[in-house]
C-alpha positions as a Python dict, from the first residue, in 0.01 Angstrom:
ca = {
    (1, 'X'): (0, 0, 0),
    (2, 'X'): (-327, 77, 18),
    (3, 'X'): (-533, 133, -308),
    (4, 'X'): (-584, 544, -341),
    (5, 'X'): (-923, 670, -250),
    (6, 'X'): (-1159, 711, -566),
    (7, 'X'): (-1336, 1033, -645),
    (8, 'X'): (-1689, 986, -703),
    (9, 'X'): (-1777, 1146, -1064),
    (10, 'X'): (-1985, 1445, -1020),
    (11, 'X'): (-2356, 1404, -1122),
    (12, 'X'): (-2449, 1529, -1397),
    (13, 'X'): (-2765, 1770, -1418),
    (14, 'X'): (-3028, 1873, -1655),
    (15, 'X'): (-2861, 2260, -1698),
    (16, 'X'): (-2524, 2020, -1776),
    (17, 'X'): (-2695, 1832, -2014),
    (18, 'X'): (-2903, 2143, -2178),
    (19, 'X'): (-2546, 2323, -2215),
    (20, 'X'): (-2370, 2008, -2393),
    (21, 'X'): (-2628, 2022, -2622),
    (22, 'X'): (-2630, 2402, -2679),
    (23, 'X'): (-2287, 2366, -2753),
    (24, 'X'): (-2289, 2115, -2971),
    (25, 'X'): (-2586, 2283, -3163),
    (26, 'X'): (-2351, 2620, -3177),
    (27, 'X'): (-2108, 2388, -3333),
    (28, 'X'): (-2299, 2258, -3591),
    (29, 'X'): (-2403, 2629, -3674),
    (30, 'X'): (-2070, 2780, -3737),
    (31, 'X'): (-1982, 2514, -3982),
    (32, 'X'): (-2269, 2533, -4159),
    (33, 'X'): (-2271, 2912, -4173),
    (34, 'X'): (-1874, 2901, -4285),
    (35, 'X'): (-1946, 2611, -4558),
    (36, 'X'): (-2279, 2699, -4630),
    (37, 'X'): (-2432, 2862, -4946),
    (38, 'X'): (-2519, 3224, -4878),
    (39, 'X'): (-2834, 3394, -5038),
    (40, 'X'): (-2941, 3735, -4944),
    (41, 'X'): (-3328, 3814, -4866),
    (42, 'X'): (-3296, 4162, -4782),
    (43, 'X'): (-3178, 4422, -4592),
    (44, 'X'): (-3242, 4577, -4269),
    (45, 'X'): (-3284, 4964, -4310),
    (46, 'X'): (-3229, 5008, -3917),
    (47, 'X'): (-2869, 4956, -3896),
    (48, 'X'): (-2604, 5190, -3921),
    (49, 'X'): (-2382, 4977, -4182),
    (50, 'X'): (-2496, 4750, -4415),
    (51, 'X'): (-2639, 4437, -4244),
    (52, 'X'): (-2818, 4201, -4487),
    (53, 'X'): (-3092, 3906, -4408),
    (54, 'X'): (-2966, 3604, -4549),
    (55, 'X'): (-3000, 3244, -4559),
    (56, 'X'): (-2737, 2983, -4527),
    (57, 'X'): (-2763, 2605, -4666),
    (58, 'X'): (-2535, 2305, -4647),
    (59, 'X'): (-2591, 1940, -4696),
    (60, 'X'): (-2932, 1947, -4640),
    (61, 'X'): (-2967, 2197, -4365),
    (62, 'X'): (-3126, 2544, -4359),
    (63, 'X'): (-3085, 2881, -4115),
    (64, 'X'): (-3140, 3242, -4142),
    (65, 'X'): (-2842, 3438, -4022),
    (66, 'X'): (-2678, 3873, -4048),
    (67, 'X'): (-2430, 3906, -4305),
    (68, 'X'): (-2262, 4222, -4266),
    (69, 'X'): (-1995, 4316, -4550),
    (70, 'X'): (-1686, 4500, -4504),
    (71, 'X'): (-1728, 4695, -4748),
    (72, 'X'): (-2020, 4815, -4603),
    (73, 'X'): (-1852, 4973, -4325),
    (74, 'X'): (-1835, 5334, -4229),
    (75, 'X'): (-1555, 5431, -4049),
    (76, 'X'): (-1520, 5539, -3734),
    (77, 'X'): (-1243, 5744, -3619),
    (78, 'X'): (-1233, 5618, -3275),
    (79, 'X'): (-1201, 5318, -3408),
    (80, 'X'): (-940, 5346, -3680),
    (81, 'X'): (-775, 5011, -3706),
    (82, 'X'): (-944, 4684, -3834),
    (83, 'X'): (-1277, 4635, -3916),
    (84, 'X'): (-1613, 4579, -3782),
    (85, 'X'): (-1635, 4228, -3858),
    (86, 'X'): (-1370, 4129, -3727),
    (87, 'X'): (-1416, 4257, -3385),
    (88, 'X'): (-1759, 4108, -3433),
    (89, 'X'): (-1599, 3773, -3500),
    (90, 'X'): (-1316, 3817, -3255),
    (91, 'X'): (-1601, 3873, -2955),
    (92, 'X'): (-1746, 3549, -3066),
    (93, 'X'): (-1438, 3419, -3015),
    (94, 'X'): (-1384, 3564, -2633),
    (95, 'X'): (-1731, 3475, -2585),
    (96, 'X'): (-1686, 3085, -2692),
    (97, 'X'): (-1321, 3031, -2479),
    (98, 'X'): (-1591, 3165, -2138),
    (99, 'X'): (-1785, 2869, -2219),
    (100, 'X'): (-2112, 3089, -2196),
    (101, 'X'): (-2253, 3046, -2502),
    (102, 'X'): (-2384, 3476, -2533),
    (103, 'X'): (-2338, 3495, -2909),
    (104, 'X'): (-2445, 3398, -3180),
    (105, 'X'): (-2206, 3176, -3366),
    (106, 'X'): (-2047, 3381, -3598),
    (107, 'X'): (-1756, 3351, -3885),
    (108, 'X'): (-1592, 3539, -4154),
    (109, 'X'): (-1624, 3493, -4459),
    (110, 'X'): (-1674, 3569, -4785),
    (111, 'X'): (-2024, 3639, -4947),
    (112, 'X'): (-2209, 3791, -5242),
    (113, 'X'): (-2055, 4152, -5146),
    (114, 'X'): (-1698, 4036, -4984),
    (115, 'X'): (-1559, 3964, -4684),
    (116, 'X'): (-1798, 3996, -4407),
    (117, 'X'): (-1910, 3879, -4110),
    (118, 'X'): (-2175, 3631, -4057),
    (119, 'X'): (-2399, 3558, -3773),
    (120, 'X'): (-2672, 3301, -3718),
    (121, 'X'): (-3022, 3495, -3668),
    (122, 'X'): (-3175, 3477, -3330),
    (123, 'X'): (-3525, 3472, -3260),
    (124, 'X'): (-3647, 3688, -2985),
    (125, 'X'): (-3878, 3600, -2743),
    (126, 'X'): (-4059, 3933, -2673),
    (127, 'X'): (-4215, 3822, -2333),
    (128, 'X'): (-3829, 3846, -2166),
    (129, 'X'): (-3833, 4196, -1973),
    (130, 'X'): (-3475, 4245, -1899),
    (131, 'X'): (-3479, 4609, -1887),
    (132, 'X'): (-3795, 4840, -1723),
    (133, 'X'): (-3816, 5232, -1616),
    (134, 'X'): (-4031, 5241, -1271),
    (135, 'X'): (-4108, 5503, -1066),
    (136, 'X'): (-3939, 5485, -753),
    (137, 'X'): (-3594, 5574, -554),
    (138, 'X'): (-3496, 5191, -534),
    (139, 'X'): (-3529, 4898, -747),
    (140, 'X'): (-3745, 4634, -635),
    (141, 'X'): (-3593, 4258, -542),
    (142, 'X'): (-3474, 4095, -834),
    (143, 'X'): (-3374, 4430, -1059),
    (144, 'X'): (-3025, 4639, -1047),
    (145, 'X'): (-3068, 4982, -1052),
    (146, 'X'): (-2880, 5159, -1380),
    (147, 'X'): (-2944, 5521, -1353),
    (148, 'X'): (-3235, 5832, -1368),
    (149, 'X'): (-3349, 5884, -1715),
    (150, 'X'): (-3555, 6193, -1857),
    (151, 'X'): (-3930, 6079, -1943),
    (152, 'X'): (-4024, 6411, -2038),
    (153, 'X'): (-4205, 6721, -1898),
    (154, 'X'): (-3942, 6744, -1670),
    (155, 'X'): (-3990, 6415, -1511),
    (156, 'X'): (-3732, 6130, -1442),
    (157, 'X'): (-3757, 5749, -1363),
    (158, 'X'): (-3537, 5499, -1266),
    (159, 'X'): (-3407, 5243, -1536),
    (160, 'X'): (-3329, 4948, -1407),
    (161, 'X'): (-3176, 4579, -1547),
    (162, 'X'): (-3285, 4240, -1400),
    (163, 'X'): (-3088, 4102, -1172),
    (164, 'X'): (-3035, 3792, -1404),
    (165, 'X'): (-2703, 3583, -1386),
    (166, 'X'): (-2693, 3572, -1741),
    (167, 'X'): (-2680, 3937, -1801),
    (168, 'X'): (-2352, 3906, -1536),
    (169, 'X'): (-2163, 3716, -1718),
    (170, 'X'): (-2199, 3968, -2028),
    (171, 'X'): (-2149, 4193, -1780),
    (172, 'X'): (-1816, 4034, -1741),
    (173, 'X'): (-1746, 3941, -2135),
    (174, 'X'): (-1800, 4325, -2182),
    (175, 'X'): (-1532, 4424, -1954),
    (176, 'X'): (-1297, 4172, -2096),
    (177, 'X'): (-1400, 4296, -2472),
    (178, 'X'): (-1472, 4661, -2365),
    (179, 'X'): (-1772, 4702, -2502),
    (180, 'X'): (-1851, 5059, -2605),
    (181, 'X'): (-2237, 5037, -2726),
    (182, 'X'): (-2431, 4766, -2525),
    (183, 'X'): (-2780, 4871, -2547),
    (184, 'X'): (-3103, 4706, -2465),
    (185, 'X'): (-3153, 4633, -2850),
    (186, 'X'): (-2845, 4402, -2833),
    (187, 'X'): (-2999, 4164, -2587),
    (188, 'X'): (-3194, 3901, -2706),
    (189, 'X'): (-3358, 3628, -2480),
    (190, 'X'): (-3483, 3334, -2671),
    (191, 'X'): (-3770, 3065, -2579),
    (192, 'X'): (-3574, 2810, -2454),
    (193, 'X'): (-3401, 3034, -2157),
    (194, 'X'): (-3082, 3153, -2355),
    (195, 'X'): (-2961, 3512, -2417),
    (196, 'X'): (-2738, 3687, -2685),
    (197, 'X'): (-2529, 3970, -2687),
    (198, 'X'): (-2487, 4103, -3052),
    (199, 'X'): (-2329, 4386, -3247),
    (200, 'X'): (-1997, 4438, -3141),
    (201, 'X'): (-1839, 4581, -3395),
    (202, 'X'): (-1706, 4845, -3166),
    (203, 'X'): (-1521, 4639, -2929),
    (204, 'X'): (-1136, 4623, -2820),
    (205, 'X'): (-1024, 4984, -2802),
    (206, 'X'): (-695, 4994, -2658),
    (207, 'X'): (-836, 5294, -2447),
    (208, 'X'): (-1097, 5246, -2242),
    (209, 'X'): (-1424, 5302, -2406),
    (210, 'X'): (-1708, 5063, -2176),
    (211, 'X'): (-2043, 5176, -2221),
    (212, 'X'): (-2350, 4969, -2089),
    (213, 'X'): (-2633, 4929, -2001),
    (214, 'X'): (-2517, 4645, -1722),
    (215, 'X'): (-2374, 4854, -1429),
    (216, 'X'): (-2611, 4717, -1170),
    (217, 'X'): (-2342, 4463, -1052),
    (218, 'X'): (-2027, 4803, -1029),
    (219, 'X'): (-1824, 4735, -719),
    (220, 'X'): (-1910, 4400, -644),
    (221, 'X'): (-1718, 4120, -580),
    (222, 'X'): (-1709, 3889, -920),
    (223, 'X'): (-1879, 3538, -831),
    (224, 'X'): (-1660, 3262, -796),
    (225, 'X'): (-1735, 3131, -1168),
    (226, 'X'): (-1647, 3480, -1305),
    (227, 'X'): (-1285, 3443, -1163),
    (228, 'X'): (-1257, 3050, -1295),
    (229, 'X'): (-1365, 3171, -1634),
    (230, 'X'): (-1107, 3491, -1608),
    (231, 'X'): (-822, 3306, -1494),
    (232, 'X'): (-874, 3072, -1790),
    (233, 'X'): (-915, 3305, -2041),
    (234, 'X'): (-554, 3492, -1898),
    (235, 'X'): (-410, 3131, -2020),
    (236, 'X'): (-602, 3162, -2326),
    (237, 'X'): (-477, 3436, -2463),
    (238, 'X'): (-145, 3348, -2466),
    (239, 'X'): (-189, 3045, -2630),
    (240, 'X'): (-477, 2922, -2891),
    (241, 'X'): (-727, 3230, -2830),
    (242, 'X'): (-495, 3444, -2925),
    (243, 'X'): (-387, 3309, -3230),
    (244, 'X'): (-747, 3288, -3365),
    (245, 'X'): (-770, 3664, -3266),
    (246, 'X'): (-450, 3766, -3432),
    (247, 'X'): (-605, 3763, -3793),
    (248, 'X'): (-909, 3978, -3634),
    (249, 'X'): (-789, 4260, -3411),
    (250, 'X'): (-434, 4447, -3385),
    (251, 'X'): (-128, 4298, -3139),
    (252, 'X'): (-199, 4583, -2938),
    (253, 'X'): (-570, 4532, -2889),
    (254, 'X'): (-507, 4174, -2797),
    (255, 'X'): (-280, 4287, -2543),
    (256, 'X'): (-507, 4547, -2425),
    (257, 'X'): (-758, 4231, -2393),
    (258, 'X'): (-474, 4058, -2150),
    (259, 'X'): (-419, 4377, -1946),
    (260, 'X'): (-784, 4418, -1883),
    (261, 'X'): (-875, 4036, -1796),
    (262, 'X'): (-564, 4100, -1542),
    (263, 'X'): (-729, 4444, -1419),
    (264, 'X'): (-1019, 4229, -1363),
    (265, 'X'): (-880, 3953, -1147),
    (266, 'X'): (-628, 4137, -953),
    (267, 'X'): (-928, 4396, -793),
    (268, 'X'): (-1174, 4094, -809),
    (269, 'X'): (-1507, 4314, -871),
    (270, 'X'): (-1728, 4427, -1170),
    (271, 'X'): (-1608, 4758, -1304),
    (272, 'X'): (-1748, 5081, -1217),
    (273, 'X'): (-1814, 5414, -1467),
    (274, 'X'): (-1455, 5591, -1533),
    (275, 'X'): (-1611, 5901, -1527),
    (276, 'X'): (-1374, 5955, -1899),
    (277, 'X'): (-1612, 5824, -2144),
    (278, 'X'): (-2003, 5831, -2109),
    (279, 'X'): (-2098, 5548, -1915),
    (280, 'X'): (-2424, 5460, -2074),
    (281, 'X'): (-2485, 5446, -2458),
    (282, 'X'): (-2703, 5652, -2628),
    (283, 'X'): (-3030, 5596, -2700),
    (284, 'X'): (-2993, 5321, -2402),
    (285, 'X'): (-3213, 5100, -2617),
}
């Protein structure tokens, strides 16, 4: 019998190589910001709960990171069940099983004022232009088109989102995690080529509540990766994802989560506006 045919190893490239290490560095952050010593700095006046600048310490090491305390936390009756960390956590979670690496590591934990959830700080790098109004009737090659928005005096322009395969794949998480508020503001692109999705404490409705920014991609097929990632995350959440989320969101909002990464596979394109809940946040940015 003849010896079976051997599958050459696929190579392995730089963007490999630059993920294993992202990875890996995420790693190393959530441990240190769920071991770490947590000192607050400050707080920032801009959000709508209490979200406090901190810095987190272990063993040596140093980071700045969001703590943002439960008991901080306004309600929201739309939202009545579970907290706002803990969706924030549990979308970390989601995030991580993708493989994509679009937030922030992020824990709870307790801190100087409770329970909260804690999030490494992201720098932003302020040259990125993800999002642009222009004056015209079509976007230009390499934007999406998101909708006419009043500039005043009567006068509209079109907003419009790069056409940037990282903003697809949130594009995707936020269907799987029904996002309700992604604005501009929650996008951060960083120096080194990555982006971040943050603040999602309002995340995992049982109805559906998607609101975003990202509709450029509505009604087209998902890429090939998008179904991979989908199909493993419908294992996933039968088995080890969803026993991390259990402690975070409600048995019904986790199987909410499983319906909706279903709804997503079985008609194999991006979602498009319900036309039942506002389908772009407000302010957009």
């Amino acid at each position: 019998m003849s010896a079976p045919e051997r599958i050459p190893p696929r190579s392995v490239t730089a963007a490999d190589t630059a993920e294993t290490a992202d990875r890996a560095a995420d790693a190393a952050a959530a441990e240190l910001l769920a071991r770490g010593e947590l000192t607050v700095r400050g707080r920032i006046r801009e959000a709508s709960n209490a979200a406090l600048f901190c810095t987190i310490a272990l063993d040596g090491r140093e980071a700045s990171c969001i703590y943002k305390p439960v008991a901080g936390e306004r309600p929201l009756w739309d939202f009545p069940d579970g907290t706002l960390a803990g969706r924030e956590v549990a979308a970390y979670e989601v995030c991580e099983a993708t493989g994509w690496g679009l937030v922030p590591p992020t824990v709870l934990r307790d801190g100087p004022y409770g329970e909260g959830m804690c999030q490494l700080w992201v720098d932003v790098h302020a040259e990125a232009e993800l999002l642009a109004l222009v004056e015209a009737e079509e976007p230009e090659p390499g934007w999406k088109a998101i909708g006419l928005a009043d500039v005043g005096e009567g006068r509209t322009a079109l907003l419009v989102h790069a056409d940037d395969e990282r903003l697809r794949r949130l594009s995707v998480l936020d269907a799987v995690i029904n996002n309700a508020d992604r604005k501009g503001g929650h996008l951060l692109p960083t120096a080194d080529g990555r982006l971040y999705g943050i603040d999602h404490g309002v995340t995992f409705n049982v109805e559906n509540k998607l609101r975003t920014l990202l509709w450029g991609w509505a009604g087209e097929p998902l890429t090939a990766e998008a179904v991979d990632v989908l199909t493993g995350l419908r294992g996933a959440l039968t088995g080890p994802l969803g026993e991390r989320l259990a402690p975070l969101i409600t048995p019904a909002e986790i199987d909410a989560t499983r319906a909706r990464v279903e709804t997503l596979l079985a008609a194999g394109v991006h979602p498009e506006p319900g036309g039942e809940w506002p389908a772009i946040p407000w302010p957009p940015v």
